[in-house]
XYZ file of C-alpha atoms in Angstrom:
556
model
C 84.446 -20.930 27.872
C 80.635 -21.302 26.422
C 78.915 -18.214 25.703
C 76.084 -16.935 27.927
C 72.643 -17.899 27.365
C 70.388 -15.177 27.023
C 68.035 -13.929 29.573
C 64.390 -14.343 27.402
C 65.200 -17.462 25.877
C 63.086 -19.435 28.751
C 60.208 -16.818 27.677
C 60.363 -17.171 23.680
C 60.257 -21.172 24.443
C 57.255 -20.841 26.473
C 55.773 -18.547 23.967
C 56.374 -20.952 21.157
C 54.697 -23.712 23.118
C 51.417 -22.353 23.792
C 51.500 -20.549 19.892
C 51.948 -24.365 18.493
C 48.690 -25.591 19.143
C 46.951 -22.339 17.503
C 49.323 -22.641 14.510
C 47.849 -26.915 13.715
C 44.292 -26.051 14.584
C 44.770 -23.061 11.845
C 46.381 -25.558 9.540
C 43.529 -28.069 10.100
C 41.112 -25.438 9.261
C 43.174 -24.710 5.927
C 43.342 -28.366 5.484
C 39.474 -28.690 5.519
C 38.573 -25.574 3.741
C 40.726 -26.782 0.713
C 39.326 -30.347 0.807
C 36.116 -28.973 0.645
C 36.878 -26.426 -2.167
C 38.238 -29.515 -4.068
C 35.427 -31.355 -4.004
C 33.284 -28.543 -4.809
C 35.051 -28.068 -7.832
C 34.832 -31.941 -8.614
C 31.080 -31.726 -8.296
C 30.860 -28.641 -10.461
C 32.602 -29.787 -13.261
C 31.233 -33.017 -13.271
C 27.708 -32.583 -11.998
C 24.600 -33.681 -14.186
C 23.159 -30.013 -13.405
C 24.336 -28.043 -17.004
C 25.733 -24.735 -16.435
C 27.536 -25.420 -12.747
C 30.974 -26.319 -14.854
C 31.077 -22.476 -16.248
C 31.855 -21.560 -12.388
C 34.908 -23.533 -12.015
C 36.210 -23.413 -15.784
C 39.795 -22.350 -15.798
C 39.536 -20.027 -18.808
C 36.521 -18.728 -17.925
C 37.171 -14.759 -16.565
C 35.873 -13.550 -13.242
C 33.418 -10.850 -14.900
C 31.548 -14.765 -16.404
C 31.775 -16.309 -13.408
C 30.232 -13.877 -11.258
C 27.452 -13.657 -13.638
C 27.075 -17.088 -13.381
C 26.874 -17.126 -9.764
C 24.340 -14.246 -9.349
C 21.769 -16.247 -12.182
C 22.542 -19.181 -10.461
C 21.371 -17.168 -6.772
C 18.429 -16.268 -8.885
C 17.357 -18.857 -10.147
C 17.543 -20.851 -6.647
C 15.737 -17.833 -5.205
C 13.009 -18.625 -7.763
C 13.055 -22.157 -6.785
C 12.471 -21.540 -2.446
C 9.706 -19.323 -3.695
C 7.718 -21.304 -5.708
C 8.197 -24.350 -3.594
C 7.421 -22.597 -0.297
C 4.073 -21.347 -1.568
C 3.071 -24.961 -2.986
C 3.958 -25.978 0.580
C 2.246 -23.669 2.670
C -0.922 -23.992 0.584
C -0.391 -27.726 1.287
C -0.494 -26.884 4.975
C -3.186 -24.679 5.160
C -5.756 -25.723 2.481
C -5.089 -29.633 2.557
C -8.295 -30.595 1.700
C -10.084 -29.970 -2.270
C -13.795 -30.815 -3.284
C -14.297 -31.220 -6.860
C -17.222 -32.553 -8.841
C -17.051 -36.008 -8.784
C -19.914 -37.211 -11.587
C -23.031 -35.150 -13.116
C -24.612 -38.757 -13.983
C -24.920 -40.390 -10.509
C -28.738 -41.454 -11.406
C -30.958 -39.278 -9.456
C -33.512 -42.792 -8.883
C -31.133 -44.086 -5.957
C -31.070 -41.011 -3.979
C -33.278 -40.664 -1.082
C -36.624 -38.691 -1.253
C -36.689 -35.878 1.058
C -38.411 -35.612 4.040
C -41.269 -33.207 4.313
C -42.994 -31.720 7.338
C -46.444 -29.843 6.564
C -47.312 -28.016 9.489
C -50.491 -25.774 9.668
C -49.785 -22.098 10.771
C -52.606 -22.508 13.145
C -51.344 -24.361 15.890
C -54.350 -24.582 18.593
C -57.355 -25.815 17.165
C -60.527 -23.844 17.849
C -62.741 -27.170 18.632
C -60.309 -28.909 20.636
C -59.738 -25.278 22.978
C -63.619 -25.206 23.294
C -63.707 -29.132 23.712
C -60.970 -29.019 26.094
C -62.233 -25.678 28.227
C -65.379 -27.352 28.423
C -63.994 -30.388 29.878
C -62.328 -28.665 32.372
C -65.490 -26.559 33.643
C -67.655 -29.499 33.820
C -64.806 -30.922 36.336
C -65.658 -28.176 38.930
C -61.392 -27.709 39.681
C -61.646 -23.819 38.785
C -64.068 -20.974 39.196
C -63.436 -20.065 35.751
C -65.940 -19.307 33.164
C -65.283 -21.529 29.732
C -64.645 -18.323 28.175
C -62.203 -17.562 30.700
C -60.574 -20.905 30.109
C -60.853 -20.737 26.619
C -59.047 -17.292 26.747
C -56.423 -18.810 28.762
C -55.628 -21.476 26.750
C -54.375 -18.992 23.866
C -51.613 -18.501 26.422
C -50.056 -21.898 25.657
C -49.123 -20.745 21.880
C -46.676 -18.537 23.717
C -44.457 -21.356 24.183
C -43.828 -21.968 20.841
C -41.937 -18.605 20.985
C -40.654 -17.337 24.356
C -39.387 -13.894 22.638
C -43.053 -13.063 22.468
C -43.753 -10.714 25.798
C -47.019 -12.477 27.145
C -49.573 -11.516 29.556
C -48.840 -12.588 33.192
C -52.506 -12.529 34.254
C -53.262 -14.783 31.333
C -50.323 -17.296 31.441
C -51.082 -17.348 35.751
C -54.750 -18.413 34.676
C -53.456 -21.166 32.519
C -51.045 -22.715 34.880
C -53.280 -22.752 37.711
C -56.195 -24.318 35.357
C -53.495 -26.998 34.258
C -52.326 -27.432 38.154
C -55.747 -28.116 39.305
C -57.152 -29.978 36.079
C -53.956 -32.476 36.034
C -52.086 -31.708 38.889
C -48.238 -31.520 39.090
C -46.292 -32.109 37.112
C -48.646 -32.162 34.103
C -47.230 -33.350 30.621
C -47.366 -30.374 28.468
C -46.028 -32.187 25.483
C -49.154 -33.799 25.581
C -51.492 -31.534 25.978
C -49.938 -28.905 23.222
C -50.021 -32.419 21.000
C -54.052 -32.475 22.020
C -54.397 -29.108 20.922
C -52.963 -29.400 17.838
C -55.110 -29.520 14.805
C -55.231 -33.631 13.319
C -53.405 -34.448 10.232
C -56.315 -36.873 9.504
C -57.968 -33.171 9.031
C -55.636 -31.351 7.501
C -54.515 -34.399 4.793
C -57.492 -35.022 2.320
C -55.256 -36.806 -0.554
C -52.046 -38.362 -0.909
C -50.041 -40.155 -3.173
C -46.347 -41.380 -3.573
C -44.782 -43.039 -6.780
C -48.076 -42.605 -8.658
C -49.871 -44.843 -5.809
C -52.580 -42.809 -3.935
C -53.319 -44.242 -0.013
C -55.125 -43.090 2.956
C -52.450 -40.470 3.989
C -51.789 -41.730 7.301
C -50.329 -44.396 5.383
C -47.367 -42.013 4.616
C -47.390 -39.598 7.245
C -47.016 -39.539 10.786
C -46.962 -36.901 13.407
C -43.885 -36.191 14.638
C -41.871 -33.453 16.505
C -40.340 -30.566 14.694
C -38.898 -26.988 15.312
C -42.453 -25.699 14.181
C -44.364 -28.135 17.071
C -46.137 -31.577 16.338
C -46.652 -31.719 12.337
C -47.472 -34.011 9.850
C -44.256 -35.654 8.160
C -43.372 -38.038 5.640
C -39.862 -40.254 4.928
C -39.230 -38.794 8.500
C -37.214 -41.289 10.375
C -35.097 -39.559 13.452
C -31.925 -41.185 15.340
C -33.468 -42.557 18.042
C -36.409 -44.383 15.816
C -33.783 -45.920 13.080
C -32.730 -49.225 15.855
C -36.164 -50.519 15.945
C -35.439 -50.747 12.496
C -39.094 -51.207 11.208
C -39.047 -47.984 8.828
C -36.862 -47.856 5.278
C -36.200 -44.526 3.839
C -38.099 -43.769 0.584
C -35.994 -43.342 -2.434
C -37.185 -40.993 -5.335
C -36.831 -44.362 -7.893
C -38.416 -42.573 -10.422
C -38.232 -38.852 -11.673
C -41.275 -36.387 -12.900
C -44.178 -34.683 -11.512
C -46.378 -38.212 -11.449
C -43.866 -39.527 -9.782
C -43.012 -37.442 -6.641
C -45.284 -36.455 -3.860
C -48.705 -35.227 -3.958
C -50.946 -33.825 -1.365
C -53.844 -32.655 -1.311
C -54.651 -30.064 1.969
C -57.426 -28.551 3.730
C -56.718 -25.185 5.118
C -59.549 -25.568 7.589
C -59.904 -21.557 7.975
C -62.691 -21.901 10.441
C -60.721 -23.764 12.925
C -57.945 -20.786 13.544
C -57.323 -19.994 17.386
C -53.860 -19.383 17.700
C -51.978 -18.609 14.108
C -47.823 -18.468 14.554
C -47.482 -15.979 11.670
C -50.184 -13.299 10.537
C -51.352 -15.308 7.532
C -53.358 -18.430 6.715
C -52.296 -21.401 5.291
C -49.237 -24.043 5.562
C -45.574 -23.930 6.588
C -43.351 -27.220 4.579
C -40.314 -27.580 5.868
C -37.977 -29.991 3.302
C -35.166 -31.726 4.793
C -32.948 -34.730 5.167
C -34.788 -37.705 6.370
C -32.638 -38.727 9.664
C -31.999 -34.870 10.595
C -34.314 -33.200 13.000
C -35.410 -30.068 10.964
C -33.573 -27.095 12.907
C -33.295 -23.703 11.056
C -29.896 -23.058 12.809
C -28.605 -25.930 10.871
C -28.999 -24.692 7.662
C -29.874 -28.094 5.780
C -33.707 -27.878 5.461
C -35.932 -25.762 3.102
C -38.984 -23.804 4.051
C -41.791 -21.933 2.035
C -45.509 -20.989 2.599
C -48.375 -22.642 0.864
C -51.010 -20.048 0.983
C -55.024 -21.375 0.568
C -56.676 -22.152 -2.685
C -53.229 -22.323 -4.467
C -51.221 -25.513 -5.934
C -47.485 -25.238 -6.074
C -44.999 -27.207 -7.830
C -41.702 -27.922 -5.965
C -38.829 -28.924 -8.036
C -35.747 -30.795 -6.120
C -32.328 -30.729 -7.055
C -30.367 -33.026 -4.771
C -26.549 -32.162 -4.409
C -24.415 -34.572 -2.874
C -21.159 -34.629 -1.078
C -18.805 -37.984 -0.281
C -15.533 -37.696 1.106
C -12.705 -39.704 0.951
C -11.152 -41.912 4.189
C -8.052 -40.575 3.558
C -8.737 -37.258 4.618
C -9.564 -38.802 8.438
C -5.720 -38.148 9.304
C -6.386 -34.389 9.451
C -7.317 -32.590 12.358
C -10.649 -31.443 12.763
C -9.680 -27.661 12.304
C -8.304 -28.356 8.675
C -10.861 -30.950 7.179
C -13.727 -28.857 9.248
C -16.012 -32.005 8.650
C -17.117 -34.920 10.538
C -17.689 -38.777 9.446
C -20.968 -40.134 10.994
C -19.379 -43.066 13.052
C -16.387 -40.458 14.608
C -18.747 -38.594 17.271
C -22.213 -40.097 18.756
C -24.403 -37.920 19.885
C -27.867 -38.685 22.348
C -29.248 -39.672 18.827
C -26.647 -42.304 17.817
C -24.742 -41.405 14.304
C -23.914 -37.874 13.833
C -25.382 -35.279 11.828
C -24.625 -31.399 12.469
C -28.573 -30.748 12.688
C -28.830 -33.425 15.707
C -25.537 -31.723 16.913
C -26.773 -28.064 17.086
C -30.385 -29.394 18.333
C -28.714 -31.601 21.350
C -26.327 -28.057 21.980
C -29.329 -26.452 22.203
C -31.186 -28.902 24.517
C -28.530 -28.827 26.786
C -27.841 -25.325 26.882
C -31.682 -24.989 28.007
C -31.551 -27.767 30.670
C -28.313 -25.506 31.879
C -30.044 -22.602 32.292
C -33.680 -23.609 33.025
C -33.597 -27.442 33.834
C -36.115 -28.259 31.375
C -36.525 -28.888 27.694
C -39.143 -27.374 25.257
C -42.031 -29.712 24.576
C -40.924 -29.855 20.449
C -37.832 -30.432 21.421
C -37.515 -35.330 20.772
C -36.725 -37.615 23.564
C -34.789 -40.073 22.741
C -36.357 -43.255 23.742
C -34.060 -45.217 26.812
C -32.525 -41.625 27.351
C -32.844 -40.763 30.807
C -31.217 -37.191 30.374
C -33.419 -34.147 29.905
C -36.119 -35.670 31.492
C -38.397 -32.972 32.436
C -40.481 -30.431 30.000
C -40.497 -26.907 30.393
C -44.149 -25.920 31.453
C -45.893 -22.564 31.849
C -43.911 -22.156 35.639
C -40.935 -21.735 33.345
C -41.997 -19.209 30.787
C -39.698 -16.650 32.358
C -36.798 -18.365 32.601
C -37.261 -19.095 29.152
C -37.632 -15.447 28.314
C -34.423 -14.621 29.706
C -32.525 -17.284 28.374
C -34.358 -16.632 24.536
C -32.207 -12.870 24.684
C -29.132 -14.724 25.350
C -29.194 -16.878 22.614
C -30.170 -14.617 19.534
C -26.917 -15.953 17.736
C -25.334 -19.373 17.331
C -22.043 -20.533 16.502
C -21.713 -24.409 15.612
C -17.978 -24.558 15.823
C -14.420 -23.111 16.898
C -13.130 -21.186 13.776
C -11.205 -17.772 13.872
C -14.001 -16.417 11.345
C -16.825 -17.551 13.577
C -15.492 -16.764 17.115
C -14.945 -13.157 16.274
C -19.284 -13.455 15.994
C -19.446 -14.436 19.831
C -20.996 -11.940 21.413
C -21.218 -12.034 25.746
C -24.564 -13.402 26.643
C -26.164 -12.964 23.049
C -24.225 -16.055 21.094
C -25.201 -19.965 21.507
C -21.548 -21.404 21.129
C -21.638 -25.051 20.051
C -18.031 -26.048 20.073
C -17.693 -29.242 17.981
C -20.858 -29.057 15.617
C -18.780 -29.341 12.411
C -21.062 -30.658 9.021
C -20.885 -33.838 7.678
C -18.183 -35.118 5.332
C -20.940 -37.215 3.666
C -23.754 -34.885 3.090
C -27.014 -34.684 0.689
C -28.898 -31.319 0.672
C -31.872 -30.535 -1.316
C -32.182 -27.505 -3.435
C -35.828 -26.368 -3.817
C -37.341 -24.357 -6.951
C -41.039 -23.879 -7.579
C -43.965 -21.814 -9.044
C -47.840 -21.075 -7.505
C -50.646 -21.279 -9.616
C -53.883 -20.335 -8.364
C -57.110 -22.828 -8.068
C -59.221 -22.416 -11.097
C -63.004 -22.030 -9.768
C -64.550 -25.067 -11.631
C -61.803 -26.895 -9.947
C -63.535 -26.907 -6.361
C -66.761 -28.844 -7.776
C -64.699 -31.968 -6.271
C -64.069 -30.518 -2.790
C -67.608 -28.426 -1.805
C -67.087 -28.944 1.559
C -63.381 -27.580 1.987
C -62.890 -23.777 1.790
C -59.216 -23.096 -0.125
C -58.728 -26.361 -1.017
C -54.821 -26.433 -1.674
C -52.514 -28.877 -3.400
C -48.616 -29.200 -3.233
C -46.453 -31.720 -5.419
C -43.210 -32.805 -4.660
C -40.986 -34.501 -7.611
C -37.250 -34.297 -8.746
C -37.290 -32.986 -12.487
C -33.496 -34.494 -13.092
C -32.558 -37.669 -14.328
C -29.211 -36.895 -12.929
C -27.739 -35.972 -9.534
C -24.739 -34.037 -8.673
C -22.021 -35.376 -6.561
C -18.977 -33.793 -5.285
C -15.739 -35.447 -3.890
C -13.734 -34.008 -0.985
C -10.453 -35.810 -0.916
C -6.613 -34.493 0.026
C -5.789 -31.619 -2.418
C -1.992 -32.940 -2.202
C -0.966 -36.538 -2.313
C 2.677 -36.973 -1.828
C 3.492 -37.873 -5.107
C 1.968 -34.937 -6.717
C 3.672 -32.687 -3.979
C 7.128 -34.813 -4.984
C 6.097 -34.208 -8.951
C 5.502 -30.620 -8.273
C 9.150 -29.743 -6.961
C 10.395 -32.287 -9.588
C 9.174 -29.987 -12.066
C 9.684 -26.335 -10.615
C 13.703 -28.001 -9.821
C 13.991 -29.386 -13.374
C 12.687 -26.444 -15.410
C 14.905 -23.409 -13.085
C 18.054 -25.584 -12.355
C 17.698 -28.616 -14.739
C 18.396 -30.951 -11.458
C 16.743 -34.254 -10.685
C 16.786 -37.223 -8.607
C 20.275 -38.099 -9.691
C 21.523 -34.881 -8.670
C 20.908 -35.255 -5.243
C 22.605 -38.731 -5.307
C 25.911 -37.095 -6.921
C 26.101 -34.455 -4.159
C 25.636 -37.049 -1.573
C 28.621 -39.086 -3.235
C 30.685 -36.003 -3.486
C 29.948 -35.184 0.223
C 30.988 -38.752 1.383
C 34.789 -38.811 -0.621
C 34.894 -35.155 0.701
C 34.065 -36.821 4.630
C 36.142 -39.948 3.855
C 39.451 -38.247 3.088
C 38.750 -35.337 5.690
C 38.355 -38.157 8.679
C 41.072 -40.932 7.253
C 44.246 -39.779 8.748
C 47.103 -39.163 6.563
C 49.370 -42.107 6.221
C 53.161 -42.193 7.230
C 56.049 -42.757 4.599
C 58.087 -45.333 5.354
C 61.436 -44.506 3.923
C 62.986 -40.853 3.583
C 62.357 -41.534 -0.517
C 58.956 -41.924 -0.079
C 58.528 -38.720 2.218
C 60.277 -36.638 -0.373
C 58.155 -38.072 -3.013
C 54.915 -36.485 -3.283
C 52.309 -39.215 -3.319
C 50.335 -39.513 -7.006
C 46.271 -38.374 -6.583
C 43.974 -40.919 -8.295
C 43.016 -39.816 -11.343
C 38.882 -38.409 -10.953
C 36.781 -38.684 -14.004
C 33.013 -38.080 -14.638
C 30.487 -40.708 -12.959
C 28.991 -42.856 -14.763
C 26.362 -45.567 -12.725
C 27.227 -47.697 -16.138
C 30.315 -48.732 -15.131
C 28.731 -49.909 -11.307
C 26.926 -52.847 -13.580
C 28.679 -55.701 -14.550
C 30.380 -55.953 -17.913
C 29.833 -59.093 -20.403
C 32.851 -60.713 -20.851
C 34.004 -60.166 -24.551
C 35.666 -63.861 -26.623
C 37.888 -63.172 -29.302
C 37.561 -65.908 -32.074
C 39.866 -66.248 -34.712
C 38.439 -66.893 -38.135
């Protein structure tokens, strides 16, 4: 009679059935880990990196292995630190500026633009003549002296910060409205009242060639009003193609710009400074001279003096490879990357447009000394005396200027006190002029040649050096420089190279192949009981992959 079955056998069978997959999973994980350890040891034994074989050396003690592990961990940490530092510098400062040449010939450099402005902005003779014309027209009941006094209020248009006389401004507004009608051309009026360049400029010479001054100079608008300008070709004039920027060609005092000036001390009516003489501006030939751009130099020239001004040009050129970087990193613009109302881009013109646009939005007018591009109908109304209250409020609003968005500059922005131009970056290809000079007082005997001129003044502007410094802005790291630095650091600390990466890939592929390929089932019981022979492993030599020449044995 068969023995009775245990009552719990079914439960045990179920429990074994549930535990079986877990056992297989653990077995698979153990097999994967053992395979990984096996190929890790093989890589350490046969790697080209020196020192790894001591980690798996059979005769090595555990103390030696721990020391070697700590040492390798420290060297890997050092490699990571240096490589990450180089990468951060590569990301945050991708562009560098280095001297390209100190021997670029100055003769091929553009001579700067020069603006000579009398400190006296309104001529007394012209003011008296204008007052007589208004009085004789009988359009107002003002006397000649009252009209002359009112004309002086026009000087407040040069400096809106000045808190003028409301009664005087109301008087000149009434006079201009009655005499010219509405609207009247304030720019034309201010140009007519400015001292004439024909009277201020006495003698002029350039490249040791003396000519009539008006063959060298033209009357153009600057931030100081209408001035006598030399070699100044604004952006809106370049399209006409009838003017070329003058080059230096030769250096030395005789081959610069020499100008003899008449300060016209008896003609002062409205002075923008509490002095007499001239205000001289040196700037780039194609840029509007705006003091906010930082690309110009100014100095004062007192009467009866002779000033020697030495120039030195410092140029910057940029590689076109930096175009791929965003503006926040390279912080400069090429001339053809952005257009303004003056066609080609320059930082000075961009700031000028930013100011014009801001004044237009605030007061719906444009200052008379800001240029009006030819063919551009925007900003078609010039500020007049009626706009003075608005201009004063605007002047208090924009005491500071931030040219472009930058985390260091944005901190300077103050509400209602800062003009923020969003994208007026410096130019990638630029040329600045460094100014240095000294003044000599005129000797009395030199005045005998100009007996009819009081306070005769001369100005000499020239280049003294035959060479010009040029800076090149380029990528601080090319990809091969970065790869070379990483390879040098890894080779110094770990002794690895590109071959070491190939070895890692090779052993990793062997590991995957053994892990993913299913084991072959034995065909017979003998094969099942006989352990499989493992293929012999040896060091990997890349010469073995190359075809071997066939050897022929010869009998002698």
